GROMACS .gro file of C-alpha atoms in nm:
model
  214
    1UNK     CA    1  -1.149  -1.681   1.847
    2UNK     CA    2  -1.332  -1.549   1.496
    3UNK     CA    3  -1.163  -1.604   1.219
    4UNK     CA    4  -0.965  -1.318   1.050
    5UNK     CA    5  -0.985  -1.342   0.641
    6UNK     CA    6  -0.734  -1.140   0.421
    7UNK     CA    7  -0.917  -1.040   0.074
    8UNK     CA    8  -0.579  -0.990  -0.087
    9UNK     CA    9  -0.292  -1.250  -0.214
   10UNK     CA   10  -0.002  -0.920  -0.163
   11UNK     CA   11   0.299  -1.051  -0.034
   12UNK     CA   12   0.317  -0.686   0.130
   13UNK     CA   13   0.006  -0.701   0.331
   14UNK     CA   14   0.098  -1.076   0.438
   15UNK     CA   15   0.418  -0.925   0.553
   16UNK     CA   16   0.315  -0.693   0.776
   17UNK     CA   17  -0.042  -0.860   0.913
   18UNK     CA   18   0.243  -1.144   1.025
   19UNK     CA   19   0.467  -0.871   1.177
   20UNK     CA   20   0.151  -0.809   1.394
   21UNK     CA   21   0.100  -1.114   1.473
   22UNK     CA   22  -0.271  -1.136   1.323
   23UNK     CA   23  -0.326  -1.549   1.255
   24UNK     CA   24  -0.553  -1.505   0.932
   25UNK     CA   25  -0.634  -1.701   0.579
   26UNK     CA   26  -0.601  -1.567   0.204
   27UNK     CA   27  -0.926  -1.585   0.069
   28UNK     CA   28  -0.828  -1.414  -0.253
   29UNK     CA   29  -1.105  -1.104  -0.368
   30UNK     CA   30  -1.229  -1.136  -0.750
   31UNK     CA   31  -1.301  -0.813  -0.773
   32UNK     CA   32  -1.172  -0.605  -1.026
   33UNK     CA   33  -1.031  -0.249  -0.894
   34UNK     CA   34  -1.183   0.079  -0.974
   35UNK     CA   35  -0.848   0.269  -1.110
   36UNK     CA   36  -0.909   0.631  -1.194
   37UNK     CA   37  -0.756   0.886  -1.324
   38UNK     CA   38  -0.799   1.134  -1.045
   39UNK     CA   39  -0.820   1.079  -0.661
   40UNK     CA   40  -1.133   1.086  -0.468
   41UNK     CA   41  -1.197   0.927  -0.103
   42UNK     CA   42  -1.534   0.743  -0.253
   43UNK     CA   43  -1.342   0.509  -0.501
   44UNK     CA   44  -1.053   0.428  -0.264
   45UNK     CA   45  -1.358   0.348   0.035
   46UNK     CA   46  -1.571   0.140  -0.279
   47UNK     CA   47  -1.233  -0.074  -0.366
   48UNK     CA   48  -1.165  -0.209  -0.004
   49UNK     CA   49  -1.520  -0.246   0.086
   50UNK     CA   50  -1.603  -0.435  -0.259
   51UNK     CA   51  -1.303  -0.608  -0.227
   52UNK     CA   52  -1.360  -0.758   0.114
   53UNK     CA   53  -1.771  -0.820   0.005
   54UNK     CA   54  -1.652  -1.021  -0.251
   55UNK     CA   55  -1.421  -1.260  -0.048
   56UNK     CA   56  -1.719  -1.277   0.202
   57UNK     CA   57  -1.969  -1.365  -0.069
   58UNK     CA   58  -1.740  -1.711  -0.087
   59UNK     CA   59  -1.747  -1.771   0.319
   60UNK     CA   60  -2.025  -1.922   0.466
   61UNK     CA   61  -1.867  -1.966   0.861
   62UNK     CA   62  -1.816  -1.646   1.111
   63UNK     CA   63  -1.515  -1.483   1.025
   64UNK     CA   64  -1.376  -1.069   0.978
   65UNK     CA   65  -1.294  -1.009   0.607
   66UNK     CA   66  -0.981  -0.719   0.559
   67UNK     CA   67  -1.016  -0.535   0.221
   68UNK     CA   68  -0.795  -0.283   0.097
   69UNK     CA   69  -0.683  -0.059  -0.186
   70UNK     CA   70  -0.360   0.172  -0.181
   71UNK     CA   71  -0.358   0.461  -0.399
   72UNK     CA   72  -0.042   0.671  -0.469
   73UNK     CA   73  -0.128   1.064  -0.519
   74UNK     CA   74   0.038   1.300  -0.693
   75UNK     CA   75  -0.070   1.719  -0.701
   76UNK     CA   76  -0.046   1.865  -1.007
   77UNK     CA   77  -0.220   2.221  -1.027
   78UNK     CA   78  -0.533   2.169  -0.920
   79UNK     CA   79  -0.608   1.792  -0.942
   80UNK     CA   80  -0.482   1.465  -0.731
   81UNK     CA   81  -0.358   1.246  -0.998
   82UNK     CA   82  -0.352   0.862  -0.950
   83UNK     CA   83  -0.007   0.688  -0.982
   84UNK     CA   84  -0.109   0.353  -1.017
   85UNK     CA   85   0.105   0.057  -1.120
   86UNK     CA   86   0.313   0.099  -1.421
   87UNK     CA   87   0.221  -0.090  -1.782
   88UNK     CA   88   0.619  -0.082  -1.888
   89UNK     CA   89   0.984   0.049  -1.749
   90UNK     CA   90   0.884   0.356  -1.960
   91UNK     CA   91   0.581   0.436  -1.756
   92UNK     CA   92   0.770   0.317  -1.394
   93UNK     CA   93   1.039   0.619  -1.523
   94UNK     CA   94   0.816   0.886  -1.631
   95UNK     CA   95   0.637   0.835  -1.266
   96UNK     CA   96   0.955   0.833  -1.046
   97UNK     CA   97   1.094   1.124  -1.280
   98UNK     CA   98   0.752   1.306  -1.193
   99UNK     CA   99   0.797   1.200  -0.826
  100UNK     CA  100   1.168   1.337  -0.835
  101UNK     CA  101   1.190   1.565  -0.575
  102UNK     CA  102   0.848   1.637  -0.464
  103UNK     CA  103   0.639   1.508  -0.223
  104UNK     CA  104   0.345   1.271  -0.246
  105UNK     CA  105   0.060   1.085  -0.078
  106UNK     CA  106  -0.044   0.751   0.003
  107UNK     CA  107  -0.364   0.680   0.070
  108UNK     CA  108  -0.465   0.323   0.210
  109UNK     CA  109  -0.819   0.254   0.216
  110UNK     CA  110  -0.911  -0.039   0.508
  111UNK     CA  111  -1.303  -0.252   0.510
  112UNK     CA  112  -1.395  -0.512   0.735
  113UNK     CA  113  -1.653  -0.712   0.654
  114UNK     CA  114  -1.884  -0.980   0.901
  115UNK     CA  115  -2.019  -1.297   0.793
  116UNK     CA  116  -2.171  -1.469   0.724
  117UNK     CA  117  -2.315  -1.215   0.521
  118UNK     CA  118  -2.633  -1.086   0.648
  119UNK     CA  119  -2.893  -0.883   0.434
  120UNK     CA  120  -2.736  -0.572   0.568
  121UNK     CA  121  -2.398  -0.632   0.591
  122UNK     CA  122  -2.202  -0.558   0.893
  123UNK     CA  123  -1.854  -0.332   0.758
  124UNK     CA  124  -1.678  -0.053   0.857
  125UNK     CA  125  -1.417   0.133   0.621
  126UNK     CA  126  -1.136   0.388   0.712
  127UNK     CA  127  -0.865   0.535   0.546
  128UNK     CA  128  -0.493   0.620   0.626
  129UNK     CA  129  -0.256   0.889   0.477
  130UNK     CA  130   0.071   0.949   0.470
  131UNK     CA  131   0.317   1.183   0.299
  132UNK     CA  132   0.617   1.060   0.126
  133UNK     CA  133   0.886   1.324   0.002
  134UNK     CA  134   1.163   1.218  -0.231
  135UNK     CA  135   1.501   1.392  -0.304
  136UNK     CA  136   1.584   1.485  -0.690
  137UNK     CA  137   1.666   1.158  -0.898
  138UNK     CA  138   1.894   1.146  -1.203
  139UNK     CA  139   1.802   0.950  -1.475
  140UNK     CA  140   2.064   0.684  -1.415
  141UNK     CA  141   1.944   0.624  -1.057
  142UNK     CA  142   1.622   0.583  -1.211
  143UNK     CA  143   1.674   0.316  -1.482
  144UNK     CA  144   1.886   0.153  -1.227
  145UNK     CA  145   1.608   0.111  -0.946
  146UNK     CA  146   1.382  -0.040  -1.211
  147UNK     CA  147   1.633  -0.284  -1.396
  148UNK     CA  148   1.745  -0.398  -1.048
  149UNK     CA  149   1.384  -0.399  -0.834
  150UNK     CA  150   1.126  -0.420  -1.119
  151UNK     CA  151   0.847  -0.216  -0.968
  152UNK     CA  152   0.610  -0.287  -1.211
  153UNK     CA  153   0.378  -0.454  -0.948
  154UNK     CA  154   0.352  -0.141  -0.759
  155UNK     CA  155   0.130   0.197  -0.755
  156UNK     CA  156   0.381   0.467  -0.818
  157UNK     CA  157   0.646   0.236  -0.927
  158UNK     CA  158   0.820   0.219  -0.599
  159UNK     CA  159   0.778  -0.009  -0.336
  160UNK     CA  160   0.885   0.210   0.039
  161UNK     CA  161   1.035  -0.146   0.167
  162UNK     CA  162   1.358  -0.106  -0.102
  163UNK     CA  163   1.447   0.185   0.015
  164UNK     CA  164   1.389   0.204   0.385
  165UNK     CA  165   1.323  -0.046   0.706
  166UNK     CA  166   1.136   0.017   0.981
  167UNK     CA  167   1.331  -0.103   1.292
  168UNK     CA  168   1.241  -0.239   1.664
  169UNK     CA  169   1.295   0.123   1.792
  170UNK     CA  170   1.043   0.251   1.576
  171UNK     CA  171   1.314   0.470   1.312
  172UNK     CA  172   1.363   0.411   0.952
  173UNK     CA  173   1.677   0.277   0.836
  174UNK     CA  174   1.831   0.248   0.473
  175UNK     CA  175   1.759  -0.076   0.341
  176UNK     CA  176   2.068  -0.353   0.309
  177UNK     CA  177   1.895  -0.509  -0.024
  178UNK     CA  178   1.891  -0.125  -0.152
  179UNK     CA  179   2.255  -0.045  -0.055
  180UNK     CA  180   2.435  -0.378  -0.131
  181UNK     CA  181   2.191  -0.376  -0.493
  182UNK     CA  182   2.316   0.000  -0.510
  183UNK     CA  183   2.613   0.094  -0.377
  184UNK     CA  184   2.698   0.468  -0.324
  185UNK     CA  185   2.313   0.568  -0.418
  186UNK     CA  186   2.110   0.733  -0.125
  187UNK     CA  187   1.743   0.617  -0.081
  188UNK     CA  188   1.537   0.768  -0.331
  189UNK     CA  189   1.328   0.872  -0.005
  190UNK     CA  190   1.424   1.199   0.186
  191UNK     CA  191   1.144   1.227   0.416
  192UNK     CA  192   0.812   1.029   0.540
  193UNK     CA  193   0.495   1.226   0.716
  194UNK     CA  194   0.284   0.933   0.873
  195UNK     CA  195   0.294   0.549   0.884
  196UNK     CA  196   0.572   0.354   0.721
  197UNK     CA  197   0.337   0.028   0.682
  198UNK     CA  198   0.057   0.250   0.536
  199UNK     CA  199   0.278   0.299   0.221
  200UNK     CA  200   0.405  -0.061   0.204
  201UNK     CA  201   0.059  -0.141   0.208
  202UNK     CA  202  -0.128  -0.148   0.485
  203UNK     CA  203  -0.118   0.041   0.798
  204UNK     CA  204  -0.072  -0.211   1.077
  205UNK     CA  205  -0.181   0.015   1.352
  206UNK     CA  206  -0.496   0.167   1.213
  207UNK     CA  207  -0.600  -0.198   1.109
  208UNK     CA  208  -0.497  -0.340   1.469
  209UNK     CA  209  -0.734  -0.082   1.597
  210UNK     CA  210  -1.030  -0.112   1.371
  211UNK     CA  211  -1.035  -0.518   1.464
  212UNK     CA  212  -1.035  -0.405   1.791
  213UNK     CA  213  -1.358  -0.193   1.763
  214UNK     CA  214  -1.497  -0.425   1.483
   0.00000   0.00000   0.00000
């Protein structure tokens, strides 16, 4: 069976190409993320499909290369601002007090790549949306989440797995970390539109299903 190659070192992604019981390798992409301002489908697509070309650039057997980029979206007026990760606690509050109840998008952009690479590389790139809604935060909640979870690692300054778990039966759950870590505090998520995995990272079914055409 080919090789599958994961272009990304994210404990997330790991997480949940395991939970679908994909055997793969980290081959760890050098290439440095486009992060704009505003959204657009072309730079999400050019992140995961640079991301896996550069892994495959290092592989010289037959393998399937996953890139991917996650972008957290926020409307304001007219334009689709980027959320990306934090630089401080400052920044991770301003974002989740801006996120405060409203709802959002996450977009997850998916490449695979063939190689050994040929002079016209075989790839195919898709994305996957979903909508995230959260209730209205006080600022105490806020500070709390980041002095407890430190977010700083993550676009939007949340990360969907502290908050919620997606169970056998295929329903979301409040987290135990989240409660036990915050007792008496309701998930800062009220609502999700879409696929759970696609905001932790990845989506597991739209990936399962592009290997499966790939």
């Amino acid at each position: 069976m080919e090789k599958i190659i994961l272009a990304s070192n994210s404990p997330r992604r790991k997480e949940i190409l395991k939970k679908g019981k994909i055997d793969f390798t980290v081959v760890k992409s050098n290439y440095k993320e486009v992060s704009p301002e505003f959204y657009s489908e072309d730079s999400i697509k050019k992140n995961s499909l640079n991301k896996a070309l550069d892994t495959a650039k290092q592989i010289d057997y037959a393998a399937t290369v996953i890139g991917a980029d996650t972008m957290v979206i926020l409307k304001e007026g007219n334009s689709s601002v980027c959320l990306l990760k934090p630089g401080s606690k400052s920044q991770a509050f301003l974002m989740l007090k801006n996120l405060s109840g409203k709802t959002h998008k996450v977009v997850t952009s998916i490449s695979l790549v063939k190689t050994p690479l040929a002079d016209t590389p075989k790839t195919l790139t898709e994305i996957e949306e979903t909508y995230v809604t959260f209730r209205a935060l006080n600022d105490n909640e806020i500070e709390k989440y980041i002095e407890i979870f430190n977010p700083l690692d993550k676009a939007g300054s949340y990360g969907v797995q502290d908050f919620l778990t997606f169970n056998k039966e295929g329903h979301y759950t409040a987290s135990d970390n989240f409660k036990n870590l915050m007792p008496g505090c309701e998930s800062f998520i009220s609502k999700i539109c879409g696929d759970y995995y696609n905001v932790m990272g990845i989506s597991l079914e739209k990936l399962q299903n592009m290997l499966e055409r790939f």
